[in-house]
Short mmCIF file of C-alpha atoms and ligand atoms in Angstrom, two decimals:
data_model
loop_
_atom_site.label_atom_id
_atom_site.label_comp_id
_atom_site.label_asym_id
_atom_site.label_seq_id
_atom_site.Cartn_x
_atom_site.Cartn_y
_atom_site.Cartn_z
CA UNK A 1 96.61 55.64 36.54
CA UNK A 2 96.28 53.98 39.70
CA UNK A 3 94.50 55.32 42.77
CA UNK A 4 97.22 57.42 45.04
CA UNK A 5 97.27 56.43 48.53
CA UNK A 6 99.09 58.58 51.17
CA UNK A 7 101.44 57.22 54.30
CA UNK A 8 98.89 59.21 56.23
CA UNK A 9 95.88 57.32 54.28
CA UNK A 10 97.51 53.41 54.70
CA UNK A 11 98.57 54.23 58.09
CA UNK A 12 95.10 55.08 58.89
CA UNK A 13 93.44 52.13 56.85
CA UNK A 14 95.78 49.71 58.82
CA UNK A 15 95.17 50.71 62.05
CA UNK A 16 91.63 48.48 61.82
CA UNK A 17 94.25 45.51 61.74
CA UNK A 18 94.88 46.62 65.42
CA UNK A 19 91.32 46.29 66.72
CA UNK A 20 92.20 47.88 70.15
CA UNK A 21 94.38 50.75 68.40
CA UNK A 22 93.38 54.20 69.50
CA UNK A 23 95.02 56.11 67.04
CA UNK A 24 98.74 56.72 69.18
CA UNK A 25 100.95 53.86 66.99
CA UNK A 26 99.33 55.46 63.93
CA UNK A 27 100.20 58.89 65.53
CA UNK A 28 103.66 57.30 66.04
CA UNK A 29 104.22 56.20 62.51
CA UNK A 30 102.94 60.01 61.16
CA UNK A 31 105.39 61.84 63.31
CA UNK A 32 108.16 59.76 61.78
CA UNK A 33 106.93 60.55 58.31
CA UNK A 34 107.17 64.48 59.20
CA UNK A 35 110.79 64.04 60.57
CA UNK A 36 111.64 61.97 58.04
CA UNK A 37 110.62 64.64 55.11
CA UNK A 38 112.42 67.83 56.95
CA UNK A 39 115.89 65.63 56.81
CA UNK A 40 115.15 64.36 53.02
CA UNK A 41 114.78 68.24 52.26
CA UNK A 42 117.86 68.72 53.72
CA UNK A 43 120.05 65.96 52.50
CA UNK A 44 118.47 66.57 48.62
CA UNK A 45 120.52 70.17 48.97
CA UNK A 46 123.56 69.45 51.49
CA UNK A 47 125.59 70.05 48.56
CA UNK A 48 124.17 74.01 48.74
CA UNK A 49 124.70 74.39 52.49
CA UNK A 50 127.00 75.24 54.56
CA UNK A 51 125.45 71.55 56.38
CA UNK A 52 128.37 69.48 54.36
CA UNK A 53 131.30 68.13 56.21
CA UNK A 54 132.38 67.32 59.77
CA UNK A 55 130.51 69.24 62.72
CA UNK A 56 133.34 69.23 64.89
CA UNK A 57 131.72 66.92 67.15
CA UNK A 58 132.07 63.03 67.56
CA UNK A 59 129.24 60.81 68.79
CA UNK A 60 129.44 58.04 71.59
CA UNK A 61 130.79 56.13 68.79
CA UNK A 62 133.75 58.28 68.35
CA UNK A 63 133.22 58.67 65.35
CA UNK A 64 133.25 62.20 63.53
CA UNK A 65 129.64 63.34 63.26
CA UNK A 66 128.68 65.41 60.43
CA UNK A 67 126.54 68.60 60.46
CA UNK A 68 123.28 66.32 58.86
CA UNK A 69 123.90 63.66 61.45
CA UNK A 70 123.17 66.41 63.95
CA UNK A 71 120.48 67.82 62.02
CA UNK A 72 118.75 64.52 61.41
CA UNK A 73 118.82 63.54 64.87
CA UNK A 74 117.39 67.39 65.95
CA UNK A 75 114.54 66.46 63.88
CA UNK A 76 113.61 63.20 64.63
CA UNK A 77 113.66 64.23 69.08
CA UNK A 78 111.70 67.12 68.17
CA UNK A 79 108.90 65.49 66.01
CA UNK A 80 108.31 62.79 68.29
CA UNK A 81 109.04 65.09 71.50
CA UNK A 82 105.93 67.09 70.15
CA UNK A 83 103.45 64.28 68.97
CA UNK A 84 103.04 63.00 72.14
CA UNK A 85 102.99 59.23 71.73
CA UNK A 86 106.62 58.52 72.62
CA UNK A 87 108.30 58.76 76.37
CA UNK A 88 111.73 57.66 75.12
CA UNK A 89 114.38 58.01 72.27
CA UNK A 90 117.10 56.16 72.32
CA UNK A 91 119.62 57.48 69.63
CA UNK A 92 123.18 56.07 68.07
CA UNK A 93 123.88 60.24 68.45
CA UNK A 94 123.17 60.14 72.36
CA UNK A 95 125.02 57.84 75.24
CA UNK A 96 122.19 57.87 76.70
CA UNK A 97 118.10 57.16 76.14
CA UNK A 98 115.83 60.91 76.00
CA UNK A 99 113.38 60.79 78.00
CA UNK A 100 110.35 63.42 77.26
CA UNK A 101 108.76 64.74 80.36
CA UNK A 102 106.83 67.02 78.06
CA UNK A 103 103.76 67.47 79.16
CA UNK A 104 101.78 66.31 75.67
CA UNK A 105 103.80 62.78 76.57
CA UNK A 106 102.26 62.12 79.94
CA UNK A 107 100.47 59.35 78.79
CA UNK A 108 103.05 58.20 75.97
CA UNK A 109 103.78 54.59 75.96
CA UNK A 110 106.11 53.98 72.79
CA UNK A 111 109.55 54.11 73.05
CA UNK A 112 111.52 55.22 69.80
CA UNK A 113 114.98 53.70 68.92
CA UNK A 114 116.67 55.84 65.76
CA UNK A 115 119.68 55.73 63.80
CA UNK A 116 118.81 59.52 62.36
CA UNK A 117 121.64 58.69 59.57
CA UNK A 118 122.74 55.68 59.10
CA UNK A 119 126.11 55.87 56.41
CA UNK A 120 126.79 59.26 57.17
CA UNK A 121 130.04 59.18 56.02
CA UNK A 122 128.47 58.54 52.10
CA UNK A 123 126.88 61.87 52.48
CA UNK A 124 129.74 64.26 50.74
CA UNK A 125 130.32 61.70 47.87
CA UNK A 126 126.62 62.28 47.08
CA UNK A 127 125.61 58.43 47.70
CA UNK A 128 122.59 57.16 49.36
CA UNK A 129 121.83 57.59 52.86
CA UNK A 130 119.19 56.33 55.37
CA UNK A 131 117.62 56.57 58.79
CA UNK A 132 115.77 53.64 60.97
CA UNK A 133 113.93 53.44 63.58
CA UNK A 134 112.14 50.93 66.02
CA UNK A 135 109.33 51.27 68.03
CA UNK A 136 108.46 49.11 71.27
CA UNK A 137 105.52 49.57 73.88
CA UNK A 138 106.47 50.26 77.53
CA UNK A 139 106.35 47.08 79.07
CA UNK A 140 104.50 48.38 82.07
CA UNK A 141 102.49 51.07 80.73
CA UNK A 142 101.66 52.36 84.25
CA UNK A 143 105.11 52.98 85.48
CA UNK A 144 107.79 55.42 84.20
CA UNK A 145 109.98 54.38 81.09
CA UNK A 146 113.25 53.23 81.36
CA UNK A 147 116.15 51.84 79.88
CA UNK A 148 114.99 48.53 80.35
CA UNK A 149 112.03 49.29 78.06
CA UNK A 150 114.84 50.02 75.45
CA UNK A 151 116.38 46.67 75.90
CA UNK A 152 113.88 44.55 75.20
CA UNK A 153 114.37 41.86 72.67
CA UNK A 154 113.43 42.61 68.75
CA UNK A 155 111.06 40.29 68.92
CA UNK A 156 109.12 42.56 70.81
CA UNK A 157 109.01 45.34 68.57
CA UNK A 158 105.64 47.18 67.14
CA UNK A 159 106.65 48.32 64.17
CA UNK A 160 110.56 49.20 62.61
CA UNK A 161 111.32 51.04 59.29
CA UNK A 162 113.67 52.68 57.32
CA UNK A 163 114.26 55.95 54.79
CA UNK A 164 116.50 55.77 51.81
CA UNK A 165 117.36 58.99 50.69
CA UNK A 166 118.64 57.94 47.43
CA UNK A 167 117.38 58.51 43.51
CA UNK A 168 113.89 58.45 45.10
CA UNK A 169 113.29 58.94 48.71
CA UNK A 170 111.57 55.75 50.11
CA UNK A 171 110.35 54.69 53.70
CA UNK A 172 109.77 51.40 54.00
CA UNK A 173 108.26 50.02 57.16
CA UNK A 174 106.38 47.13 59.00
CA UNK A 175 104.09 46.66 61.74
CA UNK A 176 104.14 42.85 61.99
CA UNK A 177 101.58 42.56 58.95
CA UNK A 178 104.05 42.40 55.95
CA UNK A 179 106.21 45.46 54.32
CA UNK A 180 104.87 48.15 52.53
CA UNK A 181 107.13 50.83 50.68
CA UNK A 182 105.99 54.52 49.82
CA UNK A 183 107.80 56.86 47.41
CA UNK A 184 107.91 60.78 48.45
CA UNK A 185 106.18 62.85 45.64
CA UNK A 186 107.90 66.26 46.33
CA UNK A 187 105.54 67.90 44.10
CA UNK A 188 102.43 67.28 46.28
CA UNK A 189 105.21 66.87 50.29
CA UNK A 190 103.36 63.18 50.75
CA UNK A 191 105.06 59.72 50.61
CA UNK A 192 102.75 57.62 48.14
CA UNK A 193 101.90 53.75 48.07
CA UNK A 194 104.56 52.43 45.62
CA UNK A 195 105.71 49.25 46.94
CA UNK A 196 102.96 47.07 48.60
CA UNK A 197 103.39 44.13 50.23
CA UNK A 198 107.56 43.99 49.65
CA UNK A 199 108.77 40.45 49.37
CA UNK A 200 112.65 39.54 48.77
CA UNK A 201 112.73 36.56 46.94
CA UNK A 202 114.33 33.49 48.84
CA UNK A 203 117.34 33.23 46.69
CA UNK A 204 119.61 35.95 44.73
CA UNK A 205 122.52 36.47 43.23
CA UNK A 206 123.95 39.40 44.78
CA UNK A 207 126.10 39.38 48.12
CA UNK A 208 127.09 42.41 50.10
CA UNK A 209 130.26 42.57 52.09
CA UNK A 210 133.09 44.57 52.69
CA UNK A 211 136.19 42.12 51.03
CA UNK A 212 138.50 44.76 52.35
CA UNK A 213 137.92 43.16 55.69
CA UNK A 214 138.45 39.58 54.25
CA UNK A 215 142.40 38.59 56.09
CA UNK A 216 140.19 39.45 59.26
CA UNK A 217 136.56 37.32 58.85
CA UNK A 218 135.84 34.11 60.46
CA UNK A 219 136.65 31.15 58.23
CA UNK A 220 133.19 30.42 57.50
CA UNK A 221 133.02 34.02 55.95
CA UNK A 222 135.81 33.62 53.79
CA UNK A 223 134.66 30.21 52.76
CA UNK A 224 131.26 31.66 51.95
CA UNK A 225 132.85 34.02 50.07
CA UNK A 226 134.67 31.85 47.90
CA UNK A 227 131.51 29.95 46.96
CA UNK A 228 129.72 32.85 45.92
CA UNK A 229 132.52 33.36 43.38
CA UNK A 230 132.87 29.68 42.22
CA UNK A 231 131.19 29.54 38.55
CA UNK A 232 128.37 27.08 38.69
CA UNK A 233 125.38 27.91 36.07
CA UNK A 234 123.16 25.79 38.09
CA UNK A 235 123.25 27.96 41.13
CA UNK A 236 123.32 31.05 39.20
CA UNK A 237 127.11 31.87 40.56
CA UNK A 238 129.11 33.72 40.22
CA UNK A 239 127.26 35.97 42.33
CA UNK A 240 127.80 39.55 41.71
CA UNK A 241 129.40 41.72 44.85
CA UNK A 242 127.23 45.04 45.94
CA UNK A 243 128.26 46.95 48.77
CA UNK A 244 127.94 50.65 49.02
CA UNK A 245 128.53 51.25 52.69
CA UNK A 246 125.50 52.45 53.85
CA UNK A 247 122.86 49.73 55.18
CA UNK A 248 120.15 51.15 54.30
CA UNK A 249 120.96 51.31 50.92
CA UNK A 250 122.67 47.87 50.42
CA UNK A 251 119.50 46.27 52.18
CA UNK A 252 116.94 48.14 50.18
CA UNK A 253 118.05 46.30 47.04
CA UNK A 254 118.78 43.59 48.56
CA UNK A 255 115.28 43.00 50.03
CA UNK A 256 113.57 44.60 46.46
CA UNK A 257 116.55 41.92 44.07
CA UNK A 258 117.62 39.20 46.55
CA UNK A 259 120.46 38.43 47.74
CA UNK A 260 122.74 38.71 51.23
CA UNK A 261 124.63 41.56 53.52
CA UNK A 262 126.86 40.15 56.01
CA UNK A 263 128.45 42.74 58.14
CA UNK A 264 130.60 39.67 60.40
CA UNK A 265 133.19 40.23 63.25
CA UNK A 266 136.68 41.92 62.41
CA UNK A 267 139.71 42.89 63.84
CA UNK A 268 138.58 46.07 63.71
CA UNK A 269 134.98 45.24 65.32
CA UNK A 270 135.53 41.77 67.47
CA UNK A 271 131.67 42.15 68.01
CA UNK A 272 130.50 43.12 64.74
CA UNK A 273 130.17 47.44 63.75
CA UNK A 274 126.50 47.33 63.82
CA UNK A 275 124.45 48.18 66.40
CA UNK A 276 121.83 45.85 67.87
CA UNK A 277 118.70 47.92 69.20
CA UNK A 278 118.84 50.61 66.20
CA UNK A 279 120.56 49.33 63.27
CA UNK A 280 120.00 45.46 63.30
CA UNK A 281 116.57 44.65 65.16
CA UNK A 282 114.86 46.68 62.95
CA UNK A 283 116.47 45.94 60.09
CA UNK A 284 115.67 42.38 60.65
CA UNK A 285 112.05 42.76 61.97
CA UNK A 286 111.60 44.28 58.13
CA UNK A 287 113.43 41.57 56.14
CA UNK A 288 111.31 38.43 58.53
CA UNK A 289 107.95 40.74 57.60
CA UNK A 290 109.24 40.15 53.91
CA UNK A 291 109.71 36.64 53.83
CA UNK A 292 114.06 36.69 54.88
CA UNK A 293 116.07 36.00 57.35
CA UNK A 294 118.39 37.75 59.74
CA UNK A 295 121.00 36.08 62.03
CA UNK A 296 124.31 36.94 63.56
CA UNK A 297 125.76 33.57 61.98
CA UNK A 298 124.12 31.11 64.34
CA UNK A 299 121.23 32.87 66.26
CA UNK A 300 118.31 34.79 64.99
CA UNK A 301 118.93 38.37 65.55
CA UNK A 302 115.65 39.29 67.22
CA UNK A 303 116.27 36.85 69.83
CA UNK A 304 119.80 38.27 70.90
CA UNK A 305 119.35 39.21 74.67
CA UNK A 306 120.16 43.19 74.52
CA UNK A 307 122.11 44.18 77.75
CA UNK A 308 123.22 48.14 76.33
CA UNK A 309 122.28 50.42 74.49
CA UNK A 310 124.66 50.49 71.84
CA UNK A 311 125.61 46.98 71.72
CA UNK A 312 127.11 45.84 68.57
CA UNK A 313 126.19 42.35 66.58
CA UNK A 314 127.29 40.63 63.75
CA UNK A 315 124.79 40.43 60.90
CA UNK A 316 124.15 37.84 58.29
CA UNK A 317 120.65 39.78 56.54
CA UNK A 318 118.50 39.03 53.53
CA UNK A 319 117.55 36.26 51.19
CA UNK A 320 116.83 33.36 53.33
CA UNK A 321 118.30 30.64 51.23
CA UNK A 322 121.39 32.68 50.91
CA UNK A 323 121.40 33.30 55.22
CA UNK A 324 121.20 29.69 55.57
CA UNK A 325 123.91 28.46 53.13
CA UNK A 326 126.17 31.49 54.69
CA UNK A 327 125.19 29.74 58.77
CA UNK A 328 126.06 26.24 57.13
CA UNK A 329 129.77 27.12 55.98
CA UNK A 330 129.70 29.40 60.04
CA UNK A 331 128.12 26.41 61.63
CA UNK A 332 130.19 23.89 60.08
CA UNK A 333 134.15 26.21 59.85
CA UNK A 334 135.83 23.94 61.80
CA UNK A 335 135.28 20.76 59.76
CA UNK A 336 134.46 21.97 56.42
CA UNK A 337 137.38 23.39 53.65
CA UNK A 338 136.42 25.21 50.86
CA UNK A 339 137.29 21.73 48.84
CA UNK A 340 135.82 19.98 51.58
CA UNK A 341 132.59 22.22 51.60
CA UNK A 342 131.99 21.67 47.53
CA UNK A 343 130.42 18.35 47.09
CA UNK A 344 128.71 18.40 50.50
CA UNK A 345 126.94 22.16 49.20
CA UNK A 346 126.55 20.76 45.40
CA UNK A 347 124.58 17.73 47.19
CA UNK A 348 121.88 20.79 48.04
P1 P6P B 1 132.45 49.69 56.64
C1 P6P B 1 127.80 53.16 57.98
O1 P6P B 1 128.84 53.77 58.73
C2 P6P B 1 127.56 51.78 58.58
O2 P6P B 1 127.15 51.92 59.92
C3 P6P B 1 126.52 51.03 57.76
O3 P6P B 1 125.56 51.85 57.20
C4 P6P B 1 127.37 50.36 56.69
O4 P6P B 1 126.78 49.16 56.20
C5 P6P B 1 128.66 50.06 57.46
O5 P6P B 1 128.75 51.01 58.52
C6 P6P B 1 129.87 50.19 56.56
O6 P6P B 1 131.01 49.86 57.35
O7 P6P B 1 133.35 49.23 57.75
O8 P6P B 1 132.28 48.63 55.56
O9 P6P B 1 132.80 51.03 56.06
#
């Protein structure tokens, strides 16, 4: 049997890739890890709570926030109010940023951007969940944080990763040196060294979107569409449609199989439903790190100039071969038909 290595071990062995670290981004990362273990616990037995179900509330979204959203956001603000290394969270579940005056944070430089529980809504049909975060440095780390240390562009980002509390619970992050993935043993409490160095493989067969949106997508989405179902052995298509409705989960076997998530503009969401600074910048930081791509259909996503909080995006997210066919039939809409597009895409 392999050796076991710990979050708390690689995150410590990695820090000597940072030779000026002192210890507070490794800090960081551990009081994520903590969080992100009291909402697994949680989530693994909602069923056997009274946490199930709506809380009543609704967040600056509007949108109906169950008890576990509240719960997972509670944990992550209080596990990195009390490690000390971050001055700000900025959380889908708050209008506006946190900051910690806490005394343990005076000299905090890392701001923390969460979505505590991302596909809530999956929670009482007993289907995966996740949280992400993403983690940027004050820009100047001798003046007080503010929202313009929130808004900086994902390029500038530290580190970003995700949990999926699914079959297993995974957390999955990068710090700019490639993606590693760790697997929670519950009999020992620590997340183990299961998936080093993640790749997702530059083409795949498997695209994620929600069809039920289709009379509403851009043409270039709909012609996409209809050229992942066109049979063609050569190109491995048809591809085969995945889409659970949680991110987390639809990217996590997306970036472990191949293949594409495209969350575009709708009716329903004429700038795209997810959120910029906590759902798609880190999101995308992770999938570059493993070899992908991430755009919003013409523009790289971590170079999209964020101006609030919760700004929304489109996202086109995963296999790169499969982003860039799915920006030719956006880039080229207005000229190309589906007939039009077939020998021009067959030509490769
Ligand atoms: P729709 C969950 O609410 C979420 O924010 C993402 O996790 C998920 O990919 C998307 O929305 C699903 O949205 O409109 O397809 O139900």
């Amino acid at each position: 049997m392999g050796e076991v290595k710990t979050l708390g071990q690689f995150i410590i062995e990695k820090q000597a890739d940072f030779p000026y670290a002192k210890g507070e981004l490794s800090r960081l990362l551990r009081d994520i890890g903590i969080a992100a273990k009291m909402v697994n616990r949680e989530v693994n037995k909602a069923g056997l709570m009274d946490i199930l179900g709506q809380a009543g509330s609704t967040n600056i979204q509007g949108e109906s926030q169950q008890k576990l959203d509240i719960f997972a956001n509670e944990q992550f603000i209080k596990a990195l109010t009390s490690g000390g290394e971050c001055c700000i969270v900025a959380s889908e579940e708050n209008e506006e940023i946190i900051t910690i005056n806490a005394p343990v944070a005076q000299n905090a430089k890392y701001i923390v951007a969460i979505d505590p529980l991302d596909g809530s809504s999956n929670i009482d049909v007993n289907v995966a969940v996740g949280s992400i975060f993403s983690i940027y440095r004050k820009i100047d780390i001798n003046a007080p944080a503010t929202i313009t240390d929130v808004c900086q562009p994902g390029t500038q980002q530290v580190a970003a990763g995700y949990i999926v509390y699914g079959s297993s619970t995974m957390l999955v992050y990068t710090t700019g040196k490639g993606v590693n993935g760790f697997t929670l043993d519950p009999s020992i409490g620590e997340s183990c060294l299961s998936h080093p160095n993640m790749t997702v493989p530059a083409d795949g067969q498997i695209y994620s979107v929600n069809e039920g949106n289709y009379v509403h997508f851009p043409k270039g989405v709909k012609q996409y569409i209809k050229y992942c179902q066109v049979e063609d052995s050569s190109t491995n298509r048809p591809y085969t449609s995945r889409y659970i409705g949680s991110m987390v989960a639809d990217l996590h076997r997306n970036l472990i199989k191949g293949g594409i998530f495209i969350y575009p503009v709708t009716a329903n969401a004429p700038k795209g439903k997810l959120r910029l600074v906590y759902e798609c910048n880190p999101m995308a930081f992770i999938i570059e790190q493993a070899g992908g791509k991430a755009t919003d259909g013409f523009n790289r996503i971590m170079e999209i100039e964020v101006t609030e909080l919760h700004q929304r995006s489109p996202i086109f997210i995963g296999s790169k071969n499969m982003v860039e066919m799915a920006e030719r039939f956006m880039r080229d809409a207005g000229v190309l038909s589906f007939a039009d597009a077939e020998p021009l895409l067959s030509a490769g």
